[in-house]
Structure formats: structure tokens, C-alpha cells
Short mmCIF file of C-alpha atoms and ligand atoms in Angstrom, two decimals:
data_model
loop_
_atom_site.label_atom_id
_atom_site.label_comp_id
_atom_site.label_asym_id
_atom_site.label_seq_id
_atom_site.Cartn_x
_atom_site.Cartn_y
_atom_site.Cartn_z
CA UNK A 1 0.00 -0.01 0.00
CA UNK A 2 1.35 3.38 -0.88
CA UNK A 3 2.38 5.56 2.04
CA UNK A 4 0.07 8.43 2.88
CA UNK A 5 1.51 11.55 1.26
CA UNK A 6 2.92 13.94 3.79
CA UNK A 7 0.39 16.67 4.43
CA UNK A 8 1.77 20.04 5.33
CA UNK A 9 0.21 22.85 7.31
CA UNK A 10 -1.24 25.71 5.34
CA UNK A 11 -2.10 29.37 5.62
CA UNK A 12 -3.73 31.90 3.31
CA UNK A 13 -1.49 33.10 0.50
CA UNK A 14 -2.38 36.78 0.99
CA UNK A 15 -4.59 38.97 3.18
CA UNK A 16 -8.27 39.30 2.21
CA UNK A 17 -11.09 41.32 3.73
CA UNK A 18 -14.85 41.20 3.94
CA UNK A 19 -17.27 43.86 5.21
CA UNK A 20 -20.73 43.17 6.54
CA UNK A 21 -23.08 43.31 9.48
CA UNK A 22 -23.43 41.11 12.51
CA UNK A 23 -26.53 38.94 12.81
CA UNK A 24 -27.33 39.79 16.40
CA UNK A 25 -25.84 43.23 16.99
CA UNK A 26 -26.70 44.42 13.44
CA UNK A 27 -23.49 46.47 13.57
CA UNK A 28 -21.04 46.77 10.66
CA UNK A 29 -17.65 45.11 10.92
CA UNK A 30 -14.75 44.15 8.71
CA UNK A 31 -12.81 40.92 8.94
CA UNK A 32 -9.35 40.53 7.41
CA UNK A 33 -7.80 37.07 7.12
CA UNK A 34 -4.01 37.29 7.16
CA UNK A 35 -1.28 34.67 6.67
CA UNK A 36 0.21 33.22 9.87
CA UNK A 37 3.15 30.88 10.53
CA UNK A 38 2.99 27.15 11.39
CA UNK A 39 1.76 26.39 14.85
CA UNK A 40 -0.36 29.56 15.13
CA UNK A 41 -3.70 27.91 14.58
CA UNK A 42 -6.54 30.32 13.94
CA UNK A 43 -6.31 33.43 16.08
CA UNK A 44 -8.70 36.39 16.18
CA UNK A 45 -7.46 39.93 16.74
CA UNK A 46 -9.80 42.69 17.94
CA UNK A 47 -7.97 45.45 16.11
CA UNK A 48 -10.46 48.23 16.96
CA UNK A 49 -9.47 48.43 20.62
CA UNK A 50 -6.92 50.95 21.93
CA UNK A 51 -4.86 47.90 22.98
CA UNK A 52 -5.57 45.17 20.42
CA UNK A 53 -6.42 41.78 21.96
CA UNK A 54 -5.75 38.38 20.42
CA UNK A 55 -8.11 35.49 21.13
CA UNK A 56 -7.18 32.01 19.87
CA UNK A 57 -10.02 30.02 18.33
CA UNK A 58 -9.76 27.50 21.12
CA UNK A 59 -12.39 25.79 23.18
CA UNK A 60 -10.94 27.29 26.35
CA UNK A 61 -12.24 30.72 25.31
CA UNK A 62 -15.57 29.52 23.89
CA UNK A 63 -18.97 30.46 25.19
CA UNK A 64 -22.51 31.02 24.03
CA UNK A 65 -23.87 34.34 22.98
CA UNK A 66 -27.23 34.92 21.29
CA UNK A 67 -27.43 31.28 20.20
CA UNK A 68 -24.08 31.52 18.52
CA UNK A 69 -20.49 30.74 19.43
CA UNK A 70 -18.49 33.54 20.97
CA UNK A 71 -14.89 33.71 22.09
CA UNK A 72 -14.09 35.76 25.18
CA UNK A 73 -10.72 36.58 26.67
CA UNK A 74 -10.24 39.03 29.52
CA UNK A 75 -13.64 40.57 28.95
CA UNK A 76 -13.01 41.13 25.22
CA UNK A 77 -15.28 39.18 22.86
CA UNK A 78 -15.58 38.12 19.24
CA UNK A 79 -19.08 36.86 18.57
CA UNK A 80 -20.65 34.54 15.98
CA UNK A 81 -17.34 32.98 14.87
CA UNK A 82 -18.59 29.55 13.82
CA UNK A 83 -19.40 30.05 10.12
CA UNK A 84 -16.10 31.84 9.49
CA UNK A 85 -14.06 29.33 11.51
CA UNK A 86 -15.60 26.38 9.69
CA UNK A 87 -14.87 27.97 6.31
CA UNK A 88 -11.24 28.68 7.14
CA UNK A 89 -10.31 25.37 8.78
CA UNK A 90 -12.46 22.92 6.81
CA UNK A 91 -11.82 24.92 3.64
CA UNK A 92 -8.16 23.89 4.09
CA UNK A 93 -6.39 26.58 6.15
CA UNK A 94 -4.59 25.58 9.37
CA UNK A 95 -3.08 28.92 10.38
CA UNK A 96 -4.52 32.41 10.06
CA UNK A 97 -4.73 35.69 11.91
CA UNK A 98 -8.27 37.02 11.59
CA UNK A 99 -8.57 40.71 12.38
CA UNK A 100 -12.01 42.06 13.19
CA UNK A 101 -12.77 45.72 13.92
CA UNK A 102 -15.84 45.11 16.03
CA UNK A 103 -17.44 42.65 18.38
CA UNK A 104 -19.34 40.48 15.91
CA UNK A 105 -18.28 38.64 12.74
CA UNK A 106 -20.42 39.70 9.74
CA UNK A 107 -23.34 37.41 8.91
CA UNK A 108 -22.66 37.27 5.18
CA UNK A 109 -25.52 35.35 3.58
CA UNK A 110 -26.19 33.38 6.77
CA UNK A 111 -23.97 30.51 5.60
CA UNK A 112 -20.21 29.99 5.23
CA UNK A 113 -20.31 30.81 1.51
CA UNK A 114 -18.88 34.33 1.66
CA UNK A 115 -16.02 33.08 3.82
CA UNK A 116 -15.31 30.12 1.54
CA UNK A 117 -15.16 32.59 -1.35
CA UNK A 118 -12.85 34.80 0.70
CA UNK A 119 -10.42 31.94 1.33
CA UNK A 120 -10.53 31.03 -2.36
CA UNK A 121 -9.77 34.64 -3.26
CA UNK A 122 -6.79 34.56 -0.88
CA UNK A 123 -5.45 31.22 -2.09
CA UNK A 124 -3.82 28.63 0.12
CA UNK A 125 -0.07 28.49 0.77
CA UNK A 126 1.72 25.42 2.10
CA UNK A 127 4.05 25.78 5.06
CA UNK A 128 7.00 23.60 6.05
CA UNK A 129 5.63 21.81 9.05
CA UNK A 130 3.78 18.53 8.82
CA UNK A 131 0.10 18.89 9.58
CA UNK A 132 -0.94 17.68 13.03
CA UNK A 133 -4.33 16.13 13.54
CA UNK A 134 -6.09 15.47 16.84
CA UNK A 135 -7.49 11.96 16.52
CA UNK A 136 -10.47 10.80 18.47
CA UNK A 137 -9.43 7.38 19.77
CA UNK A 138 -12.18 6.42 22.20
CA UNK A 139 -15.87 7.34 22.10
CA UNK A 140 -17.02 10.48 23.88
CA UNK A 141 -20.56 11.81 24.18
CA UNK A 142 -22.58 14.45 25.95
CA UNK A 143 -26.34 14.69 26.27
CA UNK A 144 -28.81 17.32 27.37
CA UNK A 145 -32.58 16.90 27.29
CA UNK A 146 -33.23 14.98 24.08
CA UNK A 147 -30.09 16.19 22.32
CA UNK A 148 -26.83 14.35 22.01
CA UNK A 149 -23.35 15.01 20.59
CA UNK A 150 -20.98 12.10 20.06
CA UNK A 151 -17.41 11.63 18.86
CA UNK A 152 -16.25 8.20 17.69
CA UNK A 153 -12.90 7.06 16.37
CA UNK A 154 -12.65 6.68 12.61
CA UNK A 155 -10.21 5.04 10.29
CA UNK A 156 -7.26 7.16 9.29
CA UNK A 157 -7.20 10.92 9.43
CA UNK A 158 -10.67 11.50 8.02
CA UNK A 159 -13.45 13.60 9.45
CA UNK A 160 -17.04 12.46 9.14
CA UNK A 161 -20.03 14.41 10.37
CA UNK A 162 -23.56 13.07 10.75
CA UNK A 163 -26.37 15.28 11.94
CA UNK A 164 -30.02 14.72 12.66
CA UNK A 165 -32.18 17.84 12.77
CA UNK A 166 -35.00 16.70 14.99
CA UNK A 167 -38.52 17.91 14.18
CA UNK A 168 -39.43 20.59 16.70
CA UNK A 169 -43.17 19.93 16.59
CA UNK A 170 -45.41 16.94 15.88
CA UNK A 171 -46.03 16.43 12.19
CA UNK A 172 -42.82 18.18 11.16
CA UNK A 173 -40.14 16.36 9.21
CA UNK A 174 -36.80 15.40 10.74
CA UNK A 175 -33.74 15.62 8.49
CA UNK A 176 -30.53 13.60 8.45
CA UNK A 177 -27.23 14.31 6.72
CA UNK A 178 -23.94 12.41 6.66
CA UNK A 179 -20.70 13.65 5.07
CA UNK A 180 -17.08 12.62 4.78
CA UNK A 181 -15.68 16.12 5.16
CA UNK A 182 -13.05 17.09 2.61
CA UNK A 183 -12.52 20.72 1.55
CA UNK A 184 -14.47 19.96 -1.67
CA UNK A 185 -17.43 18.38 0.14
CA UNK A 186 -17.42 21.14 2.75
CA UNK A 187 -17.53 23.90 0.10
CA UNK A 188 -20.14 22.26 -2.08
CA UNK A 189 -22.50 20.46 0.30
CA UNK A 190 -22.21 22.12 3.70
CA UNK A 191 -20.93 25.70 3.45
CA UNK A 192 -23.90 27.11 1.44
CA UNK A 193 -26.53 26.01 4.00
CA UNK A 194 -28.00 29.06 5.72
CA UNK A 195 -28.80 29.80 9.35
CA UNK A 196 -31.93 28.09 10.61
CA UNK A 197 -34.83 30.24 11.79
CA UNK A 198 -38.14 28.99 13.17
CA UNK A 199 -41.14 30.83 11.81
CA UNK A 200 -42.84 30.91 15.21
CA UNK A 201 -39.77 32.39 16.92
CA UNK A 202 -38.83 35.22 14.60
CA UNK A 203 -41.18 37.80 16.11
CA UNK A 204 -40.00 37.00 19.64
CA UNK A 205 -36.35 37.18 18.65
CA UNK A 206 -36.86 40.57 17.08
CA UNK A 207 -38.69 41.83 20.21
CA UNK A 208 -35.69 40.80 22.29
CA UNK A 209 -33.42 42.67 19.89
CA UNK A 210 -31.79 39.48 18.62
CA UNK A 211 -31.41 38.49 14.98
CA UNK A 212 -31.48 42.15 13.97
CA UNK A 213 -29.33 41.50 10.94
CA UNK A 214 -31.29 38.57 9.49
CA UNK A 215 -33.68 38.74 6.58
CA UNK A 216 -35.38 35.75 4.90
CA UNK A 217 -32.51 35.76 2.37
CA UNK A 218 -30.03 34.90 5.09
CA UNK A 219 -31.93 32.09 6.78
CA UNK A 220 -33.84 28.96 5.93
CA UNK A 221 -37.10 29.52 7.74
CA UNK A 222 -38.60 26.35 9.14
CA UNK A 223 -42.37 26.46 9.56
CA UNK A 224 -44.80 23.89 10.87
CA UNK A 225 -45.56 22.74 7.31
CA UNK A 226 -42.05 22.74 5.88
CA UNK A 227 -39.75 25.53 4.77
CA UNK A 228 -41.16 29.02 4.31
CA UNK A 229 -39.60 30.52 1.20
CA UNK A 230 -36.97 29.08 -1.13
CA UNK A 231 -34.32 26.65 0.17
CA UNK A 232 -30.86 25.86 -1.18
CA UNK A 233 -31.19 22.16 -0.27
CA UNK A 234 -34.19 20.03 0.67
CA UNK A 235 -32.36 19.31 3.95
CA UNK A 236 -30.80 22.75 4.38
CA UNK A 237 -31.59 22.91 8.11
CA UNK A 238 -29.68 19.69 8.89
CA UNK A 239 -26.81 20.80 6.66
CA UNK A 240 -26.56 24.12 8.51
CA UNK A 241 -26.58 22.37 11.88
CA UNK A 242 -23.77 20.14 10.61
CA UNK A 243 -21.96 23.35 9.58
CA UNK A 244 -22.43 24.79 13.07
CA UNK A 245 -21.11 21.53 14.56
CA UNK A 246 -18.02 21.73 12.31
CA UNK A 247 -17.50 25.38 13.31
CA UNK A 248 -17.63 24.38 16.96
CA UNK A 249 -15.29 21.40 16.74
CA UNK A 250 -12.89 23.67 14.81
CA UNK A 251 -12.19 25.04 18.30
CA UNK A 252 -10.11 21.86 18.76
CA UNK A 253 -8.00 22.64 15.70
CA UNK A 254 -7.78 20.01 12.98
CA UNK A 255 -9.47 16.91 14.28
CA UNK A 256 -10.34 13.49 12.88
CA UNK A 257 -13.09 11.10 13.91
CA UNK A 258 -16.81 10.58 13.36
CA UNK A 259 -18.86 13.37 14.91
CA UNK A 260 -22.55 12.74 15.36
CA UNK A 261 -25.07 15.35 16.43
CA UNK A 262 -28.69 14.58 17.25
CA UNK A 263 -30.56 17.82 17.77
CA UNK A 264 -27.43 19.30 19.33
CA UNK A 265 -26.60 22.99 19.31
CA UNK A 266 -23.65 25.18 20.19
CA UNK A 267 -23.72 24.65 23.96
CA UNK A 268 -23.65 20.87 23.67
CA UNK A 269 -21.10 20.99 20.84
CA UNK A 270 -18.80 23.04 23.10
CA UNK A 271 -19.30 20.52 25.89
CA UNK A 272 -18.22 17.69 23.58
CA UNK A 273 -15.20 19.70 22.38
CA UNK A 274 -14.22 20.41 26.00
CA UNK A 275 -14.46 16.72 26.91
CA UNK A 276 -12.19 15.86 23.97
CA UNK A 277 -9.72 18.64 24.85
CA UNK A 278 -9.55 17.48 28.48
CA UNK A 279 -8.86 13.88 27.52
CA UNK A 280 -6.26 14.98 24.95
CA UNK A 281 -4.44 17.00 27.63
CA UNK A 282 -4.50 14.07 30.05
CA UNK A 283 -3.17 11.78 27.33
CA UNK A 284 -0.29 14.16 26.69
CA UNK A 285 0.58 14.50 30.37
CA UNK A 286 0.76 10.73 30.68
CA UNK A 287 3.12 10.70 27.73
CA UNK A 288 0.78 8.52 25.71
CA UNK A 289 0.62 10.97 22.89
CA UNK A 290 0.19 9.20 19.60
CA UNK A 291 -0.24 5.76 21.12
CA UNK A 292 -2.42 4.82 24.06
CA UNK A 293 -4.20 8.04 24.99
CA UNK A 294 -7.90 8.37 24.38
CA UNK A 295 -7.08 11.17 21.96
CA UNK A 296 -3.75 11.80 20.39
CA UNK A 297 -2.05 14.22 18.08
CA UNK A 298 -0.59 12.39 15.15
ZN1 ZN B 301 -25.00 28.70 12.24
#
């Protein structure tokens, strides 16, 4: 059998910027993705502050904000990072410095598409160091109410994501998707799926001042009798939830395994990522890295 070709770490070939508005704050912001050296990972920089603050896209800084994933360090936040993070990492970029001149990442079209386009515009540059992958080696799972997020070992270095979008009301249709995630599959089948909105919640969200930036163009609206308005896929809601899951596990860096979500959302996804990070750290302390630990970097 031929040896697996050596995969090298990557970064963007040149800086690229995108301007837009945040989903929840409705405020304008600009993100700039810049090249970064091996070993950086993906790091955000709040460049609008008198003293700029860097926040690594790591599960240790992750929290929930307005039903989205936020990163907070020392009281400084970057909100709604998941669609951008997924596009950068699963689009093929290991290292990047992402400057943002406000608190919230722009919504784009509610999917990862604008960020995938941005990475393509930048181009991808190979770096010298061999790519490191965090491998799930024993099963891990977290549950809350009827939702569940699971990580299972998989063969090789691959990443597979399965997601079941569970019908919220009787008579509604559940959706299931299952993907072997490569950059091509991510860009074509997952990235274009838009944010999920429930028809019966939109008015309430607006009253609370949330979802100020969303219009029906930027969300797939799920109603009691199916989608309201045009959809990009017949299972767009499940695809978007898989996208959110991928954005959240990107907080572990490049990871391999089979990730399964059943009705899970950001909070549960973070819990799963934390469980994996904890076990990976324990494995490294015991010196079992790459062999007997529950999770290993290889
Ligand atoms: Zn999302």
C-alpha cells in the first residue's frame, strides 16, 4: 500500500477582507484574514481596541452568545465565529490571523459561503511543518434533554459528520445528513446552507433585539408545514446544523473522527469539544501521545 503523502500545514497566500453586518448586533464590521506561521492555529485579533487583543479560536475561550459561538478573553469578545471558523479550517487553512474591527463577525448570507469565497480569493499556501491532527481514539458523548453530541474514532485521518435535525413539533419532518468532510465536500455540500430560523420564533427574537441582521434571504425559515420561502437544499436545516457543529469542533483545531449530532446545538457541541480537549491534555501528560491516549495528536 502506498504511504500516505505527507500533508503540510497551510495558511492563506495573501490577506483578504470582507465587510458586513453582525446577525445579532446588526453592527457593521470588517474581517481581514491574514497569513500566519505554522503552529499559530486560527487566532482572532480585535484590532479596533486601543490595545488590540488576540483570542485564539480554542475551546478554552468559547462560550454562548445569542445562540451563537463567541470567544471571550479578559472581557473582550468576538461573537458569531462559527461560520467563518468552519470555512477557514475545513476549507483547508490551518493557520490564520483574523482581524476584526468590532465585536461580531459579519453574517454574510447566513452561511459559510462568503467566507469560503474569501479563502478562495486569498489562495492557500503550504508551510514547512507537517500537519498535526487530533485523533479521536475512544468514544465520547454528551447529552442534554433529548439532544446528544458524540465523537467516535474513525479510520485514518478522516473527518465524518452526521447530523439529525430533529422535528421541533409533531407532524414536522426530521432531516438527516452524513458527510465525509473534505474541503471539496465542505464547500459544495455544507458551506452554502444558511442559518436556521423557526417561523414561530422570529417575532420573539426581534422583540428581544436578537437576529437584527437577518432577513429571509439569510436564513432557511422552518415552519410547521415545511420551509417558508426558497431553500438551497431540501435538507438545508440539517446541513446548517452540521456546519455549526463543524464550526464548533474547529475550536479543537484540525481533528479526525466521526462526529454525530442529534438535535445538538452550540452549547452541547462546546461541551463535547471540552471533553475531547480534556482527555487529549491528560493523554499528553501521561506521555501517551500518539499511542495509548484516548485522543492523540498524530
Ligand atoms: Zn449557524
